[in-house]
Amino acid sequence: MNDAMIFSRLDLPRIIAAWSATRAVYVPAVSGALTAFTLFDPERGLSLDYGNSTLSPKPFFFPQTECLLRFSTRGEDAGLAVAEPQGTQKRVIFGIRPCDAGAFSLLDRVFCQDKGSTDPSWASRRARTALVGIGCNAPDAACFCTSMGGGPHHARGLDILATDLGDEVLLTPITDKGRALMAEIPAVAAATPARGARGGTALGRAEMLRINAEAVMARSPFSGLTLEAVARRSQRTVHALGIWAKIAETCLNCGACTFTCPTCHCFDIQDETKGPSGRRVRNWDTCMSWLFTAHASGHTPRPTKVERVRQRFLHKFKYMPMNLDGRPGCVGCGRCVRQCPVNIDIREVLRAMDVACRAAPPSGASRDEAVS
């Protein structure tokens, strides 16, 4: 916190312009009802008055479609593959929300589990990208990050946490990458260290903003959601809960929830050939699709939407916590709540799972499955 600095809000465009000299800097841009990250344009200015981007910034690290390698189909080189070169340009994503940064720290554990299985595309993009997040002073009604281990001003996954103080902005470096970025801020931007009497006042204002934001979320009818009962039950018990048909009843299997989710990461790989050459392409996939994990024989392990809907929620709230030290595969950004065309609310599903798990009798012989 001693490295934190206070800047006039009017200085932010100059700071970002300085970073843009050596990097591609992406900032949130509001256009009508949509908010998306776009390359910083000094002529367009900078807006901090937005809730969250309409779509997750996940494509910066995990594009919707990407070429992994190229190969020849004819001649002496037939079958030889060459990995697609990774980009080298450094990047900054400014204005990302803490929930999305938390999602990327979660996906780091999926794509970079160990040296032998690190995904080079993900690792390369993550290594050359700095995340400058901005705390949420006014969380959206659909947000529930505090129930998923996060918070509106959490810093996990960020390199710098920015706090909007109104006419000023507090920048707090979190990582060495963030401190290096702070060191590049030009002297023309009048900065005040966040220490001493004035700095203490700014830190106090930032702390009050955090407390107020968390108080807003605590008043939500969905505050206090918990995975405790789900964690105590076996996979078999949660799988067999009698709630899934009802939850799936209105689902269209459109996939809007998975495509807007910052943590959904299922993909399909296809080889495309044309003449003497070909390429291997990775595309986003969705467990909502009837084709998802379908076998070449025609068999599909999830033939109806009930199984597909169940898979989505069990993956987030049962399978991923089991493999990631209890961390759910959800950060509570609320996008799926806002985007679902039939108003399926993931918070209501989680509550139903909790109630059903507490009420369900143990399905197996294990006594420790009983929920007190």
mmCIF file of C-alpha atoms in Angstrom:
data_model
loop_
_atom_site.group_PDB
_atom_site.id
_atom_site.type_symbol
_atom_site.label_atom_id
_atom_site.label_comp_id
_atom_site.label_asym_id
_atom_site.label_seq_id
_atom_site.Cartn_x
_atom_site.Cartn_y
_atom_site.Cartn_z
ATOM 1 C CA MET A 1 0.000 0.000 0.000
ATOM 2 C CA ASN A 2 2.990 2.298 0.538
ATOM 3 C CA ASP A 3 3.555 2.287 -3.222
ATOM 4 C CA ALA A 4 0.036 3.561 -3.879
ATOM 5 C CA MET A 5 -0.258 6.902 -5.614
ATOM 6 C CA ILE A 6 -3.065 9.412 -6.019
ATOM 7 C CA PHE A 7 -3.664 11.076 -9.383
ATOM 8 C CA SER A 8 -6.117 13.593 -10.663
ATOM 9 C CA ARG A 9 -8.750 11.834 -12.735
ATOM 10 C CA LEU A 10 -7.909 14.257 -15.525
ATOM 11 C CA ASP A 11 -4.390 12.784 -15.662
ATOM 12 C CA LEU A 12 -5.556 9.268 -16.525
ATOM 13 C CA PRO A 13 -5.606 9.817 -20.331
ATOM 14 C CA ARG A 14 -2.018 11.078 -20.149
ATOM 15 C CA ILE A 15 -0.948 8.081 -18.093
ATOM 16 C CA ILE A 16 -2.583 5.671 -20.532
ATOM 17 C CA ALA A 17 -1.120 7.543 -23.500
ATOM 18 C CA ALA A 18 2.339 7.072 -21.963
ATOM 19 C CA TRP A 19 1.743 3.333 -21.588
ATOM 20 C CA SER A 20 0.474 3.244 -25.176
ATOM 21 C CA ALA A 21 3.896 4.326 -26.445
ATOM 22 C CA THR A 22 5.264 0.836 -25.865
ATOM 23 C CA ARG A 23 2.149 -1.298 -25.493
ATOM 24 C CA ALA A 24 -1.324 -1.844 -26.824
ATOM 25 C CA VAL A 25 -3.649 -0.447 -24.164
ATOM 26 C CA TYR A 26 -7.307 -1.481 -24.150
ATOM 27 C CA VAL A 27 -9.927 0.513 -22.270
ATOM 28 C CA PRO A 28 -13.679 0.158 -21.771
ATOM 29 C CA ALA A 29 -15.784 1.969 -24.347
ATOM 30 C CA VAL A 30 -19.517 2.476 -23.962
ATOM 31 C CA SER A 31 -21.667 2.454 -27.092
ATOM 32 C CA GLY A 32 -25.392 2.505 -26.424
ATOM 33 C CA ALA A 33 -26.254 -0.463 -24.247
ATOM 34 C CA LEU A 34 -22.969 -2.211 -24.974
ATOM 35 C CA THR A 35 -19.632 -1.841 -23.208
ATOM 36 C CA ALA A 36 -16.547 -3.443 -24.728
ATOM 37 C CA PHE A 37 -12.801 -3.118 -24.431
ATOM 38 C CA THR A 38 -11.208 -1.318 -27.335
ATOM 39 C CA LEU A 39 -7.805 0.096 -28.216
ATOM 40 C CA PHE A 40 -7.227 3.372 -26.399
ATOM 41 C CA ASP A 41 -7.858 6.391 -28.610
ATOM 42 C CA PRO A 42 -6.833 9.767 -27.141
ATOM 43 C CA GLU A 43 -9.439 11.459 -29.322
ATOM 44 C CA ARG A 44 -12.225 9.366 -27.815
ATOM 45 C CA GLY A 45 -11.128 9.861 -24.238
ATOM 46 C CA LEU A 46 -11.761 7.546 -21.322
ATOM 47 C CA SER A 47 -14.886 6.581 -19.446
ATOM 48 C CA LEU A 48 -14.951 5.003 -16.002
ATOM 49 C CA ASP A 49 -18.709 5.269 -15.634
ATOM 50 C CA TYR A 50 -19.771 1.784 -16.607
ATOM 51 C CA GLY A 51 -20.918 -1.323 -14.721
ATOM 52 C CA ASN A 52 -19.043 -4.100 -16.479
ATOM 53 C CA SER A 53 -18.297 -5.007 -20.060
ATOM 54 C CA THR A 54 -21.173 -6.730 -21.814
ATOM 55 C CA LEU A 55 -18.931 -9.612 -22.802
ATOM 56 C CA SER A 56 -16.094 -10.976 -20.731
ATOM 57 C CA PRO A 57 -12.582 -9.848 -21.747
ATOM 58 C CA LYS A 58 -11.730 -13.573 -21.892
ATOM 59 C CA PRO A 59 -10.957 -13.451 -25.655
ATOM 60 C CA PHE A 60 -7.797 -11.430 -24.904
ATOM 61 C CA PHE A 61 -6.333 -14.690 -23.578
ATOM 62 C CA PHE A 62 -8.610 -17.375 -24.989
ATOM 63 C CA PRO A 63 -9.866 -16.258 -28.426
ATOM 64 C CA GLN A 64 -13.165 -17.568 -29.692
ATOM 65 C CA THR A 65 -11.232 -19.186 -32.521
ATOM 66 C CA GLU A 66 -7.485 -19.487 -33.035
ATOM 67 C CA CYS A 67 -4.996 -21.397 -35.166
ATOM 68 C CA LEU A 68 -2.706 -23.620 -33.093
ATOM 69 C CA LEU A 69 -0.522 -25.076 -35.831
ATOM 70 C CA ARG A 70 -0.193 -25.491 -39.585
ATOM 71 C CA PHE A 71 0.723 -28.596 -41.550
ATOM 72 C CA SER A 72 1.232 -29.934 -45.045
ATOM 73 C CA THR A 73 -0.905 -32.673 -46.526
ATOM 74 C CA ARG A 74 1.233 -33.539 -49.533
ATOM 75 C CA GLY A 75 4.835 -34.066 -50.551
ATOM 76 C CA GLU A 76 7.806 -34.818 -48.346
ATOM 77 C CA ASP A 77 6.551 -32.544 -45.578
ATOM 78 C CA ALA A 78 3.143 -34.239 -45.346
ATOM 79 C CA GLY A 79 2.211 -34.632 -41.725
ATOM 80 C CA LEU A 80 4.819 -32.235 -40.400
ATOM 81 C CA ALA A 81 3.326 -29.553 -38.213
ATOM 82 C CA VAL A 82 4.616 -26.099 -37.324
ATOM 83 C CA ALA A 83 3.272 -24.318 -34.281
ATOM 84 C CA GLU A 84 1.581 -21.013 -34.986
ATOM 85 C CA PRO A 85 3.862 -18.172 -33.782
ATOM 86 C CA GLN A 86 2.758 -16.412 -30.622
ATOM 87 C CA GLY A 87 2.503 -12.656 -30.605
ATOM 88 C CA THR A 88 5.079 -10.591 -28.760
ATOM 89 C CA GLN A 89 3.362 -7.243 -28.256
ATOM 90 C CA LYS A 90 2.939 -6.197 -24.651
ATOM 91 C CA ARG A 91 -0.570 -5.197 -23.622
ATOM 92 C CA VAL A 92 -2.440 -3.470 -20.850
ATOM 93 C CA ILE A 93 -6.121 -3.976 -20.157
ATOM 94 C CA PHE A 94 -7.229 -0.936 -18.192
ATOM 95 C CA GLY A 95 -10.520 -0.855 -16.330
ATOM 96 C CA ILE A 96 -11.078 -4.575 -15.971
ATOM 97 C CA ARG A 97 -13.335 -5.459 -13.039
ATOM 98 C CA PRO A 98 -12.037 -7.552 -10.114
ATOM 99 C CA CYS A 99 -14.378 -10.435 -10.962
ATOM 100 C CA ASP A 100 -12.852 -10.835 -14.425
ATOM 101 C CA ALA A 101 -9.308 -10.626 -13.079
ATOM 102 C CA GLY A 102 -10.236 -13.293 -10.545
ATOM 103 C CA ALA A 103 -11.571 -15.437 -13.391
ATOM 104 C CA PHE A 104 -8.225 -15.296 -15.175
ATOM 105 C CA SER A 105 -6.328 -16.271 -12.037
ATOM 106 C CA LEU A 106 -8.685 -19.257 -11.855
ATOM 107 C CA LEU A 107 -8.098 -20.186 -15.486
ATOM 108 C CA ASP A 108 -4.329 -19.948 -14.942
ATOM 109 C CA ARG A 109 -4.742 -23.103 -12.883
ATOM 110 C CA VAL A 110 -6.657 -24.770 -15.697
ATOM 111 C CA PHE A 111 -4.388 -23.852 -18.609
ATOM 112 C CA CYS A 112 -1.060 -23.864 -16.718
ATOM 113 C CA GLN A 113 -1.334 -26.773 -14.308
ATOM 114 C CA ASP A 114 2.338 -27.779 -14.602
ATOM 115 C CA LYS A 115 5.298 -27.463 -16.949
ATOM 116 C CA GLY A 116 4.269 -30.509 -18.879
ATOM 117 C CA SER A 117 0.768 -29.341 -19.669
ATOM 118 C CA THR A 118 1.019 -25.565 -19.915
ATOM 119 C CA ASP A 119 -1.025 -24.137 -22.735
ATOM 120 C CA PRO A 120 1.498 -21.988 -24.672
ATOM 121 C CA SER A 121 -1.107 -19.678 -26.165
ATOM 122 C CA TRP A 122 -2.684 -18.853 -22.827
ATOM 123 C CA ALA A 123 0.673 -18.557 -21.035
ATOM 124 C CA SER A 124 2.144 -16.247 -23.674
ATOM 125 C CA ARG A 125 -0.804 -13.873 -23.654
ATOM 126 C CA ARG A 126 -0.956 -13.791 -19.876
ATOM 127 C CA ALA A 127 2.796 -13.113 -19.544
ATOM 128 C CA ARG A 128 2.747 -10.083 -21.827
ATOM 129 C CA THR A 129 -0.456 -8.530 -20.515
ATOM 130 C CA ALA A 130 -0.839 -6.328 -17.451
ATOM 131 C CA LEU A 131 -4.238 -5.980 -15.811
ATOM 132 C CA VAL A 132 -5.176 -2.631 -14.312
ATOM 133 C CA GLY A 133 -8.494 -3.162 -12.596
ATOM 134 C CA ILE A 134 -10.935 -0.699 -11.168
ATOM 135 C CA GLY A 135 -12.967 -1.442 -8.083
ATOM 136 C CA CYS A 136 -16.751 -1.496 -8.313
ATOM 137 C CA ASN A 137 -18.172 1.371 -6.264
ATOM 138 C CA ALA A 138 -21.738 0.566 -7.335
ATOM 139 C CA PRO A 139 -22.139 -3.202 -7.920
ATOM 140 C CA ASP A 140 -24.883 -4.290 -10.302
ATOM 141 C CA ALA A 141 -27.950 -6.016 -8.874
ATOM 142 C CA ALA A 142 -26.976 -9.220 -10.696
ATOM 143 C CA CYS A 143 -23.478 -9.351 -9.163
ATOM 144 C CA PHE A 144 -22.673 -11.836 -6.393
ATOM 145 C CA CYS A 145 -18.860 -11.925 -6.274
ATOM 146 C CA THR A 146 -18.823 -11.841 -2.465
ATOM 147 C CA SER A 147 -20.525 -15.261 -2.438
ATOM 148 C CA MET A 148 -17.855 -16.669 -4.751
ATOM 149 C CA GLY A 149 -14.825 -15.688 -2.688
ATOM 150 C CA GLY A 150 -14.274 -12.321 -4.335
ATOM 151 C CA GLY A 151 -15.281 -8.776 -3.660
ATOM 152 C CA PRO A 152 -16.011 -5.512 -5.488
ATOM 153 C CA HIS A 153 -12.549 -4.158 -4.619
ATOM 154 C CA HIS A 154 -10.596 -7.429 -4.543
ATOM 155 C CA ALA A 155 -7.140 -7.418 -6.114
ATOM 156 C CA ARG A 156 -6.633 -11.113 -6.926
ATOM 157 C CA GLY A 157 -5.360 -11.462 -10.477
ATOM 158 C CA LEU A 158 -4.677 -7.745 -10.865
ATOM 159 C CA ASP A 159 -1.347 -6.012 -11.373
ATOM 160 C CA ILE A 160 -2.710 -2.621 -10.312
ATOM 161 C CA LEU A 161 -5.953 -1.877 -8.491
ATOM 162 C CA ALA A 162 -7.485 1.514 -9.277
ATOM 163 C CA THR A 163 -10.058 3.103 -7.006
ATOM 164 C CA ASP A 164 -12.252 5.845 -8.416
ATOM 165 C CA LEU A 165 -12.389 8.552 -5.738
ATOM 166 C CA GLY A 166 -14.398 10.950 -7.870
ATOM 167 C CA ASP A 167 -12.092 13.747 -8.902
ATOM 168 C CA GLU A 168 -9.064 11.582 -8.089
ATOM 169 C CA VAL A 169 -7.930 8.027 -8.698
ATOM 170 C CA LEU A 170 -5.911 5.879 -6.314
ATOM 171 C CA LEU A 171 -3.545 3.457 -8.070
ATOM 172 C CA THR A 172 -2.248 0.618 -5.911
ATOM 173 C CA PRO A 173 0.363 -1.697 -7.462
ATOM 174 C CA ILE A 174 -0.199 -5.346 -6.593
ATOM 175 C CA THR A 175 2.567 -7.168 -8.473
ATOM 176 C CA ASP A 176 6.065 -6.417 -9.763
ATOM 177 C CA LYS A 177 4.526 -6.052 -13.199
ATOM 178 C CA GLY A 178 2.211 -3.406 -11.783
ATOM 179 C CA ARG A 179 5.054 -1.601 -10.026
ATOM 180 C CA ALA A 180 7.033 -1.526 -13.284
ATOM 181 C CA LEU A 181 4.016 -0.042 -15.022
ATOM 182 C CA MET A 182 3.651 2.606 -12.300
ATOM 183 C CA ALA A 183 7.330 3.521 -12.792
ATOM 184 C CA GLU A 184 6.562 4.436 -16.396
ATOM 185 C CA ILE A 185 4.007 7.071 -15.454
ATOM 186 C CA PRO A 186 5.356 10.394 -16.736
ATOM 187 C CA ALA A 187 6.348 13.072 -14.311
ATOM 188 C CA VAL A 188 3.891 15.476 -15.910
ATOM 189 C CA ALA A 189 1.118 13.565 -14.181
ATOM 190 C CA ALA A 190 0.974 15.172 -10.745
ATOM 191 C CA ALA A 191 1.055 12.293 -8.287
ATOM 192 C CA THR A 192 0.725 12.265 -4.530
ATOM 193 C CA PRO A 193 1.999 9.283 -2.537
ATOM 194 C CA ALA A 194 -0.788 7.620 -0.595
ATOM 195 C CA ARG A 195 0.839 8.289 2.732
ATOM 196 C CA GLY A 196 0.909 11.217 5.093
ATOM 197 C CA ALA A 197 -2.179 13.192 6.034
ATOM 198 C CA ARG A 198 -3.540 13.692 2.513
ATOM 199 C CA GLY A 199 -2.717 10.175 1.468
ATOM 200 C CA GLY A 200 -4.348 8.848 4.597
ATOM 201 C CA THR A 201 -7.512 10.700 3.704
ATOM 202 C CA ALA A 202 -7.518 9.153 0.231
ATOM 203 C CA LEU A 203 -6.947 5.681 1.634
ATOM 204 C CA GLY A 204 -9.793 6.277 4.051
ATOM 205 C CA ARG A 205 -12.102 7.276 1.209
ATOM 206 C CA ALA A 206 -11.088 4.176 -0.746
ATOM 207 C CA GLU A 207 -11.784 1.975 2.255
ATOM 208 C CA MET A 208 -15.220 3.539 2.738
ATOM 209 C CA LEU A 209 -16.034 2.929 -0.931
ATOM 210 C CA ARG A 210 -15.106 -0.726 -0.487
ATOM 211 C CA ILE A 211 -17.191 -1.069 2.658
ATOM 212 C CA ASN A 212 -20.174 0.639 1.040
ATOM 213 C CA ALA A 213 -19.961 -1.562 -2.062
ATOM 214 C CA GLU A 214 -19.842 -4.717 0.035
ATOM 215 C CA ALA A 215 -22.764 -3.420 2.127
ATOM 216 C CA VAL A 216 -24.801 -2.979 -1.054
ATOM 217 C CA MET A 217 -24.117 -6.592 -1.976
ATOM 218 C CA ALA A 218 -24.915 -7.775 1.538
ATOM 219 C CA ARG A 219 -28.419 -6.333 1.153
ATOM 220 C CA SER A 220 -29.041 -8.462 -1.946
ATOM 221 C CA PRO A 221 -31.618 -11.229 -1.452
ATOM 222 C CA PHE A 222 -28.923 -13.560 -2.791
ATOM 223 C CA SER A 223 -26.205 -12.610 -0.323
ATOM 224 C CA GLY A 224 -24.766 -15.442 1.715
ATOM 225 C CA LEU A 225 -24.909 -18.097 -0.972
ATOM 226 C CA THR A 226 -22.749 -21.018 0.046
ATOM 227 C CA LEU A 227 -21.270 -24.160 -1.480
ATOM 228 C CA GLU A 228 -20.827 -25.817 1.894
ATOM 229 C CA ALA A 229 -23.599 -28.396 1.557
ATOM 230 C CA VAL A 230 -22.716 -29.144 -2.067
ATOM 231 C CA ALA A 231 -19.097 -29.702 -1.079
ATOM 232 C CA ARG A 232 -20.081 -32.203 1.612
ATOM 233 C CA ARG A 233 -22.187 -34.321 -0.692
ATOM 234 C CA SER A 234 -20.755 -36.867 -3.082
ATOM 235 C CA GLN A 235 -20.831 -36.373 -6.827
ATOM 236 C CA ARG A 236 -23.395 -39.153 -7.006
ATOM 237 C CA THR A 237 -25.740 -37.397 -4.599
ATOM 238 C CA VAL A 238 -25.500 -33.998 -6.292
ATOM 239 C CA HIS A 239 -25.864 -35.657 -9.673
ATOM 240 C CA ALA A 240 -29.060 -37.389 -8.565
ATOM 241 C CA LEU A 241 -30.773 -34.368 -7.000
ATOM 242 C CA GLY A 242 -34.375 -34.033 -8.121
ATOM 243 C CA ILE A 243 -34.022 -30.379 -9.117
ATOM 244 C CA TRP A 244 -32.453 -30.660 -12.567
ATOM 245 C CA ALA A 245 -35.522 -31.318 -14.703
ATOM 246 C CA LYS A 246 -37.261 -28.257 -13.255
ATOM 247 C CA ILE A 247 -34.201 -26.032 -13.750
ATOM 248 C CA ALA A 248 -33.772 -27.242 -17.333
ATOM 249 C CA GLU A 249 -37.453 -26.848 -18.181
ATOM 250 C CA THR A 250 -37.179 -23.356 -19.674
ATOM 251 C CA CYS A 251 -33.554 -23.530 -20.868
ATOM 252 C CA LEU A 252 -33.114 -23.038 -24.616
ATOM 253 C CA ASN A 253 -29.578 -24.476 -24.658
ATOM 254 C CA CYS A 254 -28.632 -21.313 -26.559
ATOM 255 C CA GLY A 255 -25.231 -21.088 -24.846
ATOM 256 C CA ALA A 256 -25.457 -17.365 -24.041
ATOM 257 C CA CYS A 257 -24.470 -18.153 -20.451
ATOM 258 C CA THR A 258 -21.323 -20.041 -21.406
ATOM 259 C CA PHE A 259 -20.178 -17.637 -24.120
ATOM 260 C CA THR A 260 -20.475 -14.588 -21.844
ATOM 261 C CA CYS A 261 -18.960 -16.361 -18.834
ATOM 262 C CA PRO A 262 -15.380 -15.342 -17.954
ATOM 263 C CA THR A 263 -14.526 -18.803 -16.588
ATOM 264 C CA CYS A 264 -16.163 -21.164 -19.121
ATOM 265 C CA HIS A 265 -13.304 -22.583 -21.161
ATOM 266 C CA CYS A 266 -14.515 -25.662 -23.016
ATOM 267 C CA PHE A 267 -13.240 -25.903 -26.559
ATOM 268 C CA ASP A 268 -13.208 -28.118 -29.614
ATOM 269 C CA ILE A 269 -10.248 -28.730 -31.926
ATOM 270 C CA GLN A 270 -10.658 -29.280 -35.630
ATOM 271 C CA ASP A 271 -8.269 -29.823 -38.532
ATOM 272 C CA GLU A 272 -9.123 -27.809 -41.629
ATOM 273 C CA THR A 273 -7.460 -28.640 -44.937
ATOM 274 C CA LYS A 274 -7.404 -26.908 -48.278
ATOM 275 C CA GLY A 275 -5.236 -28.240 -51.093
ATOM 276 C CA PRO A 276 -1.724 -29.083 -49.903
ATOM 277 C CA SER A 277 -1.989 -27.351 -46.545
ATOM 278 C CA GLY A 278 -4.020 -27.436 -43.404
ATOM 279 C CA ARG A 279 -4.333 -25.924 -39.983
ATOM 280 C CA ARG A 280 -5.455 -27.040 -36.555
ATOM 281 C CA VAL A 281 -8.009 -24.652 -35.047
ATOM 282 C CA ARG A 282 -9.302 -24.335 -31.512
ATOM 283 C CA ASN A 283 -12.850 -23.017 -31.164
ATOM 284 C CA TRP A 284 -14.969 -22.266 -28.144
ATOM 285 C CA ASP A 285 -17.471 -24.993 -27.354
ATOM 286 C CA THR A 286 -20.403 -25.067 -24.979
ATOM 287 C CA CYS A 287 -21.802 -27.822 -22.807
ATOM 288 C CA MET A 288 -25.234 -26.501 -23.800
ATOM 289 C CA SER A 289 -24.798 -27.952 -27.300
ATOM 290 C CA TRP A 290 -26.093 -31.419 -28.175
ATOM 291 C CA LEU A 291 -22.805 -31.951 -30.030
ATOM 292 C CA PHE A 292 -20.692 -31.310 -26.932
ATOM 293 C CA THR A 293 -18.547 -34.402 -26.180
ATOM 294 C CA ALA A 294 -20.580 -36.439 -28.678
ATOM 295 C CA HIS A 295 -18.724 -39.587 -29.660
ATOM 296 C CA ALA A 296 -17.785 -40.533 -33.213
ATOM 297 C CA SER A 297 -20.099 -43.541 -32.850
ATOM 298 C CA GLY A 298 -23.043 -41.178 -32.475
ATOM 299 C CA HIS A 299 -23.414 -41.814 -28.759
ATOM 300 C CA THR A 300 -23.659 -38.749 -26.572
ATOM 301 C CA PRO A 301 -23.291 -38.901 -22.786
ATOM 302 C CA ARG A 302 -25.722 -35.984 -22.387
ATOM 303 C CA PRO A 303 -28.594 -36.673 -24.780
ATOM 304 C CA THR A 304 -31.143 -34.219 -23.351
ATOM 305 C CA LYS A 305 -30.969 -30.683 -22.097
ATOM 306 C CA VAL A 306 -31.482 -31.883 -18.520
ATOM 307 C CA GLU A 307 -28.067 -33.589 -18.587
ATOM 308 C CA ARG A 308 -26.513 -30.596 -20.356
ATOM 309 C CA VAL A 309 -27.871 -28.054 -17.871
ATOM 310 C CA ARG A 310 -26.792 -30.247 -14.970
ATOM 311 C CA GLN A 311 -23.306 -30.510 -16.431
ATOM 312 C CA ARG A 312 -22.940 -26.715 -16.519
ATOM 313 C CA PHE A 313 -23.776 -26.226 -12.856
ATOM 314 C CA LEU A 314 -21.977 -29.297 -11.558
ATOM 315 C CA HIS A 315 -18.843 -28.257 -13.414
ATOM 316 C CA LYS A 316 -18.893 -24.836 -11.743
ATOM 317 C CA PHE A 317 -20.021 -25.771 -8.274
ATOM 318 C CA LYS A 318 -18.889 -29.372 -7.768
ATOM 319 C CA TYR A 319 -16.148 -30.536 -10.147
ATOM 320 C CA MET A 320 -13.997 -27.389 -10.251
ATOM 321 C CA PRO A 321 -14.045 -26.855 -6.455
ATOM 322 C CA MET A 322 -12.948 -30.480 -6.051
ATOM 323 C CA ASN A 323 -9.933 -29.878 -8.298
ATOM 324 C CA LEU A 324 -9.087 -26.282 -7.350
ATOM 325 C CA ASP A 325 -8.911 -26.346 -3.569
ATOM 326 C CA GLY A 326 -12.509 -25.357 -3.113
ATOM 327 C CA ARG A 327 -12.575 -22.456 -5.573
ATOM 328 C CA PRO A 328 -15.827 -22.490 -7.566
ATOM 329 C CA GLY A 329 -15.750 -22.139 -11.330
ATOM 330 C CA CYS A 330 -17.758 -18.943 -11.024
ATOM 331 C CA VAL A 331 -16.728 -15.440 -9.967
ATOM 332 C CA GLY A 332 -20.200 -13.951 -9.580
ATOM 333 C CA CYS A 333 -19.932 -11.406 -12.405
ATOM 334 C CA GLY A 334 -23.655 -11.783 -13.093
ATOM 335 C CA ARG A 335 -23.365 -11.782 -16.903
ATOM 336 C CA CYS A 336 -25.294 -15.040 -17.297
ATOM 337 C CA VAL A 337 -28.048 -13.596 -15.101
ATOM 338 C CA ARG A 338 -28.303 -10.504 -17.325
ATOM 339 C CA GLN A 339 -27.941 -12.306 -20.658
ATOM 340 C CA CYS A 340 -30.152 -15.380 -20.235
ATOM 341 C CA PRO A 341 -33.146 -14.943 -22.570
ATOM 342 C CA VAL A 342 -35.417 -17.003 -20.308
ATOM 343 C CA ASN A 343 -34.242 -15.565 -16.971
ATOM 344 C CA ILE A 344 -32.499 -18.593 -15.542
ATOM 345 C CA ASP A 345 -30.674 -17.174 -12.538
ATOM 346 C CA ILE A 346 -27.518 -19.018 -11.500
ATOM 347 C CA ARG A 347 -27.981 -17.717 -7.951
ATOM 348 C CA GLU A 348 -31.383 -19.374 -7.703
ATOM 349 C CA VAL A 349 -29.861 -22.594 -9.047
ATOM 350 C CA LEU A 350 -27.099 -22.516 -6.456
ATOM 351 C CA ARG A 351 -29.630 -21.900 -3.705
ATOM 352 C CA ALA A 352 -31.734 -24.821 -4.954
ATOM 353 C CA MET A 353 -28.626 -27.031 -4.972
ATOM 354 C CA ASP A 354 -27.839 -26.010 -1.413
ATOM 355 C CA VAL A 355 -31.365 -26.693 -0.139
ATOM 356 C CA ALA A 356 -31.603 -30.017 -1.969
ATOM 357 C CA CYS A 357 -28.190 -31.161 -0.735
ATOM 358 C CA ARG A 358 -29.121 -30.394 2.855
ATOM 359 C CA ALA A 359 -32.388 -32.301 2.521
ATOM 360 C CA ALA A 360 -31.185 -35.278 0.504
ATOM 361 C CA PRO A 361 -30.472 -38.518 2.345
ATOM 362 C CA PRO A 362 -26.972 -39.925 1.949
ATOM 363 C CA SER A 363 -26.871 -41.832 -1.314
ATOM 364 C CA GLY A 364 -23.990 -44.095 -0.447
ATOM 365 C CA ALA A 365 -22.426 -45.804 2.473
ATOM 366 C CA SER A 366 -20.357 -42.808 3.504
ATOM 367 C CA ARG A 367 -21.581 -41.366 6.784
ATOM 368 C CA ASP A 368 -19.566 -38.200 6.398
ATOM 369 C CA GLU A 369 -21.822 -37.280 3.524
ATOM 370 C CA ALA A 370 -24.604 -36.322 5.917
ATOM 371 C CA VAL A 371 -24.942 -32.567 6.152
ATOM 372 C CA SER A 372 -25.431 -31.143 9.562
#
